[in-house]
mmCIF file of C-alpha atoms and ligand atoms in Angstrom:
data_model
loop_
_atom_site.group_PDB
_atom_site.id
_atom_site.type_symbol
_atom_site.label_atom_id
_atom_site.label_comp_id
_atom_site.label_asym_id
_atom_site.label_seq_id
_atom_site.Cartn_x
_atom_site.Cartn_y
_atom_site.Cartn_z
ATOM 1 C CA MET A 1 85.729 64.562 192.250
ATOM 2 C CA LYS A 2 85.379 61.855 189.515
ATOM 3 C CA GLN A 3 85.763 63.220 185.966
ATOM 4 C CA VAL A 4 82.930 62.083 183.543
ATOM 5 C CA HIS A 5 83.875 61.634 180.125
ATOM 6 C CA ILE A 6 81.048 61.579 177.546
ATOM 7 C CA LEU A 7 81.667 59.727 174.550
ATOM 8 C CA ALA A 8 80.171 61.131 171.290
ATOM 9 C CA ALA A 9 78.047 58.714 169.660
ATOM 10 C CA PRO A 10 79.742 56.918 166.565
ATOM 11 C CA VAL A 11 78.761 58.373 163.307
ATOM 12 C CA LYS A 12 76.709 55.814 161.338
ATOM 13 C CA THR A 13 77.254 55.558 157.413
ATOM 14 C CA PHE A 14 74.527 54.408 155.097
ATOM 15 C CA TRP A 15 75.200 52.890 151.717
ATOM 16 C CA LEU A 16 73.058 51.314 148.949
ATOM 17 C CA ASN A 17 73.618 47.422 149.245
ATOM 18 C CA PHE A 18 74.961 47.039 145.746
ATOM 19 C CA HIS A 19 77.567 49.702 146.407
ATOM 20 C CA LEU A 20 78.834 48.321 149.624
ATOM 21 C CA ALA A 21 81.416 45.903 147.589
ATOM 22 C CA TYR A 22 83.106 49.059 146.167
ATOM 23 C CA ALA A 23 86.893 48.945 146.117
ATOM 24 C CA CYS A 24 89.218 50.928 143.977
ATOM 25 C CA GLN A 25 90.528 48.620 140.949
ATOM 26 C CA HIS A 26 93.134 51.165 139.933
ATOM 27 C CA SER A 27 91.330 51.770 136.628
ATOM 28 C CA GLY A 28 92.966 55.270 136.401
ATOM 29 C CA ALA A 29 89.588 56.811 135.239
ATOM 30 C CA CYS A 30 89.725 59.712 137.638
ATOM 31 C CA CYS A 31 93.483 60.163 136.952
ATOM 32 C CA THR A 32 92.965 60.258 133.055
ATOM 33 C CA SER A 33 89.628 62.466 132.951
ATOM 34 C CA GLY A 34 91.560 65.841 132.414
ATOM 35 C CA TRP A 35 89.548 67.581 135.110
ATOM 36 C CA PRO A 36 91.185 70.062 137.530
ATOM 37 C CA ILE A 37 92.233 68.204 140.691
ATOM 38 C CA PRO A 38 92.588 70.574 143.606
ATOM 39 C CA VAL A 39 95.612 70.247 146.051
ATOM 40 C CA GLU A 40 95.249 71.278 149.758
ATOM 41 C CA PRO A 41 97.893 73.345 151.162
ATOM 42 C CA ASP A 42 98.726 70.727 153.751
ATOM 43 C CA ARG A 43 99.470 67.977 150.934
ATOM 44 C CA VAL A 44 101.865 70.325 148.924
ATOM 45 C CA ILE A 45 104.825 69.322 151.278
ATOM 46 C CA PRO A 46 104.148 65.487 151.319
ATOM 47 C CA ILE A 47 103.622 65.446 147.588
ATOM 48 C CA ARG A 48 106.730 67.413 147.026
ATOM 49 C CA SER A 49 108.863 65.138 148.942
ATOM 50 C CA LEU A 50 107.406 61.973 147.413
ATOM 51 C CA ALA A 51 107.663 63.284 143.857
ATOM 52 C CA ALA A 52 110.986 64.748 144.294
ATOM 53 C CA ARG A 53 110.101 67.267 141.604
ATOM 54 C CA ARG A 54 110.059 71.165 141.697
ATOM 55 C CA ASP A 55 106.576 72.441 142.568
ATOM 56 C CA GLU A 56 106.431 74.221 139.116
ATOM 57 C CA GLU A 57 106.522 70.860 137.335
ATOM 58 C CA TRP A 58 103.275 69.321 139.014
ATOM 59 C CA LEU A 59 101.375 72.280 140.814
ATOM 60 C CA VAL A 60 99.305 74.765 138.825
ATOM 61 C CA PRO A 61 99.093 77.739 141.397
ATOM 62 C CA ALA A 62 95.433 78.641 142.170
ATOM 63 C CA VAL A 63 93.979 81.792 140.925
ATOM 64 C CA ALA A 64 91.024 83.407 143.110
ATOM 65 C CA ALA A 65 90.627 79.985 144.617
ATOM 66 C CA PRO A 66 89.462 79.330 148.288
ATOM 67 C CA ALA A 67 91.911 79.453 151.017
ATOM 68 C CA ASP A 68 91.931 75.662 151.375
ATOM 69 C CA VAL A 69 93.131 75.079 147.656
ATOM 70 C CA ALA A 70 96.909 75.683 147.080
ATOM 71 C CA GLY A 71 96.636 74.853 143.327
ATOM 72 C CA THR A 72 95.796 72.020 140.835
ATOM 73 C CA LEU A 73 97.567 69.100 139.767
ATOM 74 C CA ALA A 74 99.292 69.850 136.223
ATOM 75 C CA LEU A 75 98.224 67.641 133.384
ATOM 76 C CA GLN A 76 100.357 65.833 130.846
ATOM 77 C CA ALA A 77 99.744 66.467 127.070
ATOM 78 C CA ASN A 78 97.317 63.787 126.861
ATOM 79 C CA GLY A 79 95.307 65.223 129.711
ATOM 80 C CA HIS A 80 96.297 62.776 132.251
ATOM 81 C CA CYS A 81 97.449 63.588 135.656
ATOM 82 C CA VAL A 82 101.150 64.620 135.991
ATOM 83 C CA PHE A 83 101.604 61.777 138.533
ATOM 84 C CA HIS A 84 99.811 59.018 136.327
ATOM 85 C CA GLY A 85 101.989 56.554 134.728
ATOM 86 C CA ASP A 86 102.226 52.952 133.724
ATOM 87 C CA THR A 87 102.275 51.729 137.465
ATOM 88 C CA GLY A 88 99.624 53.789 138.694
ATOM 89 C CA CYS A 89 99.679 56.810 140.973
ATOM 90 C CA GLY A 90 103.281 58.254 141.731
ATOM 91 C CA VAL A 91 102.256 59.961 144.896
ATOM 92 C CA TYR A 92 99.565 57.560 146.085
ATOM 93 C CA ALA A 93 100.213 57.785 149.660
ATOM 94 C CA SER A 94 100.055 61.424 149.638
ATOM 95 C CA ARG A 95 97.552 62.219 147.013
ATOM 96 C CA PRO A 96 95.009 65.051 147.300
ATOM 97 C CA ALA A 97 91.898 64.573 149.354
ATOM 98 C CA SER A 98 89.732 64.466 146.204
ATOM 99 C CA CYS A 99 91.681 61.582 144.754
ATOM 100 C CA SER A 100 90.975 59.706 147.975
ATOM 101 C CA HIS A 101 87.420 60.508 147.921
ATOM 102 C CA PHE A 102 86.708 59.700 144.292
ATOM 103 C CA PRO A 103 84.022 58.213 143.563
ATOM 104 C CA TYR A 104 82.393 58.760 146.759
ATOM 105 C CA VAL A 105 79.625 61.492 146.915
ATOM 106 C CA CYS A 106 78.636 61.878 150.544
ATOM 107 C CA LEU A 107 75.825 63.782 152.227
ATOM 108 C CA ILE A 108 76.167 64.399 156.010
ATOM 109 C CA ASP A 109 73.140 65.235 158.002
ATOM 110 C CA ARG A 110 71.914 64.477 161.528
ATOM 111 C CA ARG A 111 71.243 60.945 160.947
ATOM 112 C CA GLY A 112 74.970 60.056 159.782
ATOM 113 C CA VAL A 113 76.863 59.963 156.423
ATOM 114 C CA HIS A 114 74.920 58.896 153.400
ATOM 115 C CA VAL A 115 77.126 57.502 150.508
ATOM 116 C CA THR A 116 76.474 57.054 146.832
ATOM 117 C CA LEU A 117 79.104 56.746 143.937
ATOM 118 C CA SER A 118 79.869 58.422 140.742
ATOM 119 C CA HIS A 119 79.442 55.872 138.402
ATOM 120 C CA PHE A 120 82.043 57.628 135.834
ATOM 121 C CA CYS A 121 84.370 55.173 137.635
ATOM 122 C CA PRO A 122 84.087 51.869 135.676
ATOM 123 C CA THR A 123 84.339 49.722 138.841
ATOM 124 C CA ALA A 124 81.361 51.598 140.355
ATOM 125 C CA ALA A 125 79.306 51.469 137.245
ATOM 126 C CA SER A 126 80.053 47.645 137.046
ATOM 127 C CA LEU A 127 78.342 47.393 140.534
ATOM 128 C CA LEU A 128 74.928 48.404 138.780
ATOM 129 C CA PHE A 129 75.183 45.044 137.069
ATOM 130 C CA ALA A 130 75.355 43.040 140.215
ATOM 131 C CA PRO A 131 73.186 39.883 140.634
ATOM 132 C CA GLU A 132 69.506 40.536 141.286
ATOM 133 C CA ALA A 133 68.777 41.318 145.011
ATOM 134 C CA PRO A 134 66.320 43.963 146.361
ATOM 135 C CA ILE A 135 67.602 47.241 146.683
ATOM 136 C CA ALA A 136 68.305 48.352 150.311
ATOM 137 C CA ILE A 137 69.994 51.019 152.351
ATOM 138 C CA VAL A 138 72.338 49.251 154.703
ATOM 139 C CA GLU A 139 74.910 50.563 157.375
ATOM 140 C CA GLY A 140 78.555 50.075 156.584
ATOM 141 C CA PRO A 141 81.889 51.588 157.090
ATOM 142 C CA SER A 142 83.233 55.037 156.403
ATOM 143 C CA PRO A 143 84.043 55.273 152.774
ATOM 144 C CA VAL A 144 87.426 56.729 153.084
ATOM 145 C CA ALA A 145 90.020 55.350 155.634
ATOM 146 C CA GLY A 146 90.744 57.939 158.312
ATOM 147 C CA PHE A 147 87.724 60.064 157.901
ATOM 148 C CA ASP A 148 84.557 59.382 160.207
ATOM 149 C CA VAL A 149 83.270 62.096 158.391
ATOM 150 C CA PRO A 150 84.339 62.382 154.783
ATOM 151 C CA GLU A 151 84.147 65.164 152.534
ATOM 152 C CA GLY A 152 80.672 66.094 151.136
ATOM 153 C CA LEU A 153 77.679 68.364 151.779
ATOM 154 C CA ASP A 154 77.466 68.871 155.397
ATOM 155 C CA ALA A 155 73.806 69.505 156.284
ATOM 156 C CA ARG A 156 74.181 68.746 160.005
ATOM 157 C CA GLU A 157 72.930 72.202 160.991
ATOM 158 C CA SER A 158 69.918 71.935 158.634
ATOM 159 C CA LEU A 159 66.365 71.209 159.573
ATOM 160 C CA PRO A 160 65.039 67.909 157.747
ATOM 161 C CA PRO A 161 63.965 68.142 154.232
ATOM 162 C CA LEU A 162 60.431 69.738 152.954
ATOM 163 C CA ARG A 163 57.970 67.127 151.859
ATOM 164 C CA SER A 164 55.827 69.897 150.390
ATOM 165 C CA PRO A 165 56.247 73.652 150.182
ATOM 166 C CA ASP A 166 55.032 74.262 153.782
ATOM 167 C CA ARG A 167 55.716 71.100 155.560
ATOM 168 C CA LEU A 168 58.953 69.614 157.067
ATOM 169 C CA MET A 169 59.567 65.808 157.395
ATOM 170 C CA THR A 170 60.592 64.242 160.640
ATOM 171 C CA TRP A 171 64.042 62.535 160.246
ATOM 172 C CA GLU A 172 62.206 58.973 160.487
ATOM 173 C CA ALA A 173 59.868 59.922 157.815
ATOM 174 C CA PHE A 174 62.765 61.056 155.514
ATOM 175 C CA SER A 175 64.550 57.683 155.966
ATOM 176 C CA ASN A 176 61.348 55.843 155.396
ATOM 177 C CA TRP A 177 60.716 57.814 152.338
ATOM 178 C CA GLU A 178 64.219 56.905 151.018
ATOM 179 C CA ARG A 179 63.769 53.154 151.689
ATOM 180 C CA ALA A 180 60.527 53.087 149.817
ATOM 181 C CA GLU A 181 61.777 55.451 146.883
ATOM 182 C CA VAL A 182 65.031 53.374 146.073
ATOM 183 C CA GLY A 183 62.924 50.191 145.495
ATOM 184 C CA LYS A 184 60.866 52.073 142.577
ATOM 185 C CA GLN A 185 61.307 51.607 139.062
ATOM 186 C CA PRO A 186 61.820 54.783 136.815
ATOM 187 C CA THR A 187 58.572 56.017 135.319
ATOM 188 C CA ALA A 188 59.630 55.715 131.694
ATOM 189 C CA PRO A 189 59.310 59.043 130.234
ATOM 190 C CA SER A 190 58.400 59.686 126.769
ATOM 191 C CA LEU A 191 61.473 60.448 124.512
ATOM 192 C CA ALA A 192 60.281 63.869 124.097
ATOM 193 C CA ASP A 193 60.113 64.529 127.862
ATOM 194 C CA ALA A 194 63.466 62.677 128.105
ATOM 195 C CA ALA A 195 64.922 64.922 125.649
ATOM 196 C CA VAL A 196 63.609 68.269 127.558
ATOM 197 C CA LEU A 197 65.281 66.682 130.800
ATOM 198 C CA PHE A 198 68.480 65.989 129.007
ATOM 199 C CA GLU A 199 68.699 69.467 127.638
ATOM 200 C CA HIS A 200 68.110 70.906 131.083
ATOM 201 C CA ALA A 201 71.149 68.837 132.358
ATOM 202 C CA ARG A 202 73.206 69.828 129.374
ATOM 203 C CA VAL A 203 72.691 73.636 129.676
ATOM 204 C CA ALA A 204 73.555 73.121 133.580
ATOM 205 C CA VAL A 205 77.044 72.788 132.493
ATOM 206 C CA PRO A 206 78.872 76.015 133.160
ATOM 207 C CA ALA A 207 81.331 77.711 130.615
ATOM 208 C CA PRO A 208 84.051 77.044 129.368
ATOM 209 C CA TRP A 209 82.847 73.534 129.572
ATOM 210 C CA ALA A 210 80.221 72.170 127.172
ATOM 211 C CA TRP A 211 78.174 68.894 126.689
ATOM 212 C CA ALA A 212 77.099 67.548 123.130
ATOM 213 C CA PRO A 213 73.504 67.940 122.345
ATOM 214 C CA ALA A 214 71.204 64.951 122.156
ATOM 215 C CA PRO A 215 71.508 63.082 118.912
ATOM 216 C CA ALA A 216 68.855 63.481 116.252
ATOM 217 C CA ASP A 217 66.094 61.054 115.785
ATOM 218 C CA LEU A 218 65.997 59.556 119.208
ATOM 219 C CA GLU A 219 62.688 57.804 118.790
ATOM 220 C CA ARG A 220 63.813 55.800 115.672
ATOM 221 C CA THR A 221 67.181 54.911 117.186
ATOM 222 C CA TRP A 222 65.476 53.859 120.529
ATOM 223 C CA GLN A 223 63.085 51.621 118.782
ATOM 224 C CA MET A 224 65.781 50.076 116.487
ATOM 225 C CA LEU A 225 68.681 49.733 118.896
ATOM 226 C CA VAL A 226 67.549 50.213 122.377
ATOM 227 C CA ALA A 227 63.986 48.996 122.997
ATOM 228 C CA PRO A 228 64.724 45.286 122.144
ATOM 229 C CA ALA A 229 67.277 44.843 124.940
ATOM 230 C CA TRP A 230 66.226 47.608 127.511
ATOM 231 C CA PRO A 231 63.804 45.332 129.487
ATOM 232 C CA ARG A 232 66.730 43.018 130.274
ATOM 233 C CA PHE A 233 68.473 45.974 131.806
ATOM 234 C CA ALA A 234 65.505 47.440 133.988
ATOM 235 C CA PRO A 235 67.126 46.299 137.103
ATOM 236 C CA VAL A 236 70.482 48.253 136.217
ATOM 237 C CA ALA A 237 68.293 51.232 135.281
ATOM 238 C CA GLN A 238 66.410 50.939 138.640
ATOM 239 C CA ARG A 239 69.738 50.819 140.762
ATOM 240 C CA TYR A 240 71.015 53.781 138.717
ATOM 241 C CA ARG A 241 68.050 55.802 139.716
ATOM 242 C CA ALA A 242 68.273 54.572 143.522
ATOM 243 C CA ALA A 243 71.842 55.919 143.492
ATOM 244 C CA LYS A 244 70.393 59.446 142.861
ATOM 245 C CA VAL A 245 67.972 59.154 145.568
ATOM 246 C CA VAL A 246 70.285 58.509 148.451
ATOM 247 C CA ALA A 247 72.821 60.973 149.408
ATOM 248 C CA SER A 248 71.189 63.522 147.375
ATOM 249 C CA TRP A 249 72.438 66.968 148.084
ATOM 250 C CA ALA A 250 68.917 68.264 146.326
ATOM 251 C CA ALA A 251 67.297 67.293 149.428
ATOM 252 C CA TYR A 252 68.469 70.260 151.214
ATOM 253 C CA THR A 253 67.657 72.686 148.604
ATOM 254 C CA ASP A 254 64.570 74.832 149.273
ATOM 255 C CA GLU A 255 62.184 72.297 147.443
ATOM 256 C CA GLY A 256 63.432 69.475 149.471
ATOM 257 C CA LEU A 257 62.021 66.199 148.220
ATOM 258 C CA ALA A 258 60.687 67.454 145.077
ATOM 259 C CA ALA A 259 64.119 68.424 143.925
ATOM 260 C CA VAL A 260 65.440 64.871 144.895
ATOM 261 C CA LEU A 261 62.920 63.334 142.549
ATOM 262 C CA ARG A 262 63.591 66.018 139.803
ATOM 263 C CA VAL A 263 67.243 65.090 139.819
ATOM 264 C CA ALA A 264 66.265 61.351 139.731
ATOM 265 C CA ASP A 265 64.230 61.735 136.795
ATOM 266 C CA ALA A 266 66.725 63.888 135.104
ATOM 267 C CA ALA A 267 69.287 61.053 135.742
ATOM 268 C CA ASP A 268 67.039 58.450 134.265
ATOM 269 C CA ALA A 269 66.441 60.770 131.163
ATOM 270 C CA VAL A 270 70.154 61.389 130.712
ATOM 271 C CA LEU A 271 70.829 57.752 130.833
ATOM 272 C CA ARG A 272 68.268 57.123 128.183
ATOM 273 C CA VAL A 273 69.798 59.724 125.923
ATOM 274 C CA GLU A 274 73.377 58.537 126.355
ATOM 275 C CA THR A 275 72.324 54.997 125.846
ATOM 276 C CA ILE A 276 70.916 56.081 122.367
ATOM 277 C CA ARG A 277 74.151 58.149 121.708
ATOM 278 C CA GLN A 278 76.307 54.826 122.475
ATOM 279 C CA CYS A 279 74.290 52.572 120.288
ATOM 280 C CA MET A 280 74.309 54.895 117.555
ATOM 281 C CA SER A 281 77.971 55.434 117.552
ATOM 282 C CA ALA A 282 78.692 51.611 118.095
ATOM 283 C CA GLY A 283 75.963 50.910 115.264
ATOM 284 C CA ARG A 284 74.693 47.913 117.285
ATOM 285 C CA VAL A 285 71.862 46.786 119.749
ATOM 286 C CA LEU A 286 72.323 47.584 123.315
ATOM 287 C CA ASP A 287 74.414 45.175 125.168
ATOM 288 C CA ALA A 288 76.212 45.496 128.817
ATOM 289 C CA ASP A 289 79.197 47.005 127.474
ATOM 290 C CA LEU A 290 77.315 49.990 125.726
ATOM 291 C CA LEU A 291 75.176 50.481 128.678
ATOM 292 C CA LYS A 292 77.910 50.729 130.985
ATOM 293 C CA GLN A 293 79.642 53.311 128.827
ATOM 294 C CA ALA A 294 76.414 55.274 128.810
ATOM 295 C CA ILE A 295 76.237 55.240 132.662
ATOM 296 C CA ARG A 296 79.608 56.408 132.642
ATOM 297 C CA HIS A 297 79.095 59.417 130.526
ATOM 298 C CA SER A 298 75.670 60.106 132.203
ATOM 299 C CA ASP A 299 77.556 60.546 135.375
ATOM 300 C CA LEU A 300 80.225 62.412 133.958
ATOM 301 C CA LEU A 301 77.636 65.030 132.994
ATOM 302 C CA LEU A 302 75.449 64.784 136.021
ATOM 303 C CA VAL A 303 78.262 64.508 138.906
ATOM 304 C CA HIS A 304 81.186 66.298 137.430
ATOM 305 C CA TYR A 305 80.016 68.894 134.910
ATOM 306 C CA ALA A 306 76.640 69.972 135.539
ATOM 307 C CA ASP A 307 76.190 72.751 138.218
ATOM 308 C CA PRO A 308 73.928 70.899 140.902
ATOM 309 C CA SER A 309 71.854 73.934 141.830
ATOM 310 C CA VAL A 310 70.756 74.355 138.229
ATOM 311 C CA LEU A 311 70.411 70.634 137.963
ATOM 312 C CA SER A 312 67.963 70.563 140.844
ATOM 313 C CA SER A 313 65.899 73.412 139.612
ATOM 314 C CA GLY A 314 62.900 73.046 137.418
ATOM 315 C CA THR A 315 63.069 73.018 133.752
ATOM 316 C CA LYS A 316 61.786 76.232 131.960
ATOM 317 C CA SER A 317 58.709 75.306 130.075
HETATM 318 S S1 SF4 B 401 97.579 62.252 142.234
HETATM 319 FE FE1 SF4 B 401 97.535 60.149 141.846
HETATM 320 S S2 SF4 B 401 95.452 59.419 142.358
HETATM 321 FE FE2 SF4 B 401 95.429 61.741 142.230
HETATM 322 S S3 SF4 B 401 94.930 62.097 139.914
HETATM 323 FE FE3 SF4 B 401 97.036 61.982 140.034
HETATM 324 S S4 SF4 B 401 97.600 59.929 139.727
HETATM 325 FE FE4 SF4 B 401 95.435 59.888 140.202
#
């Protein structure tokens, strides 16, 4: 009897069009951030061979960590990864999975893989300043070579998100909603409302980490240093918000689309507050460099420090 092989359908990967050109420029932002980088057990031997160093010189053993974490990479006195040097990464070919996945933030559901980026990476942040083109969700390659399905939130067993407390969407309706939502401008909250949303994100940072409170006198600084230039950067703020709508892990919380919009609104608010902070500290009117720094800081808070479940929950009034 003839054997029939049923091939699984290839996994589709969806990107925002302005993110599609992303390629690591080896800025070293992720290698010098000082955050703990987990090492998978199957990377220990390859890294050990490549580094030719004793494990205790580069691997901090895991305490009460999940079984898929052997430890974290040791840091130099300046907070840089122990393997980061003038010529880049000393163990690039065998680097831990989280190094190869940065700055990708992926959501996997029954439609495929959805990719957004952490704009803490300066290369990713620069893409938000790309020449004007209508924002669109497009198909593209897998973000991480060798992985059809990269690391991320795996929601393939989940039902589609909730549109309202008692109504599920269809997959097609969810995709249509995303396509419409990414084209929208942020709704420009009052600075008082932005301050409340910023504070909600700030307190979502778990101890022992912490994030600086919003600067005092937001309104005055906004009017003096940000408002004159903000309209020029409206397309950048719009792309930043779009990047919070696609691949949003909040879609698969109990509140579905409401939680996605809440996180997107919080991101817009955090960006406004961090822009004020950058302009205050530089003592000059907003320009592209200051906005890029504000975007990097916003994603450091939102993507890397804040607890996503707290972030997607409502603010306490
Ligand atoms: S292992 Fe390499 S890529 Fe990963 S943080 Fe260290 S220097 Fe950077």
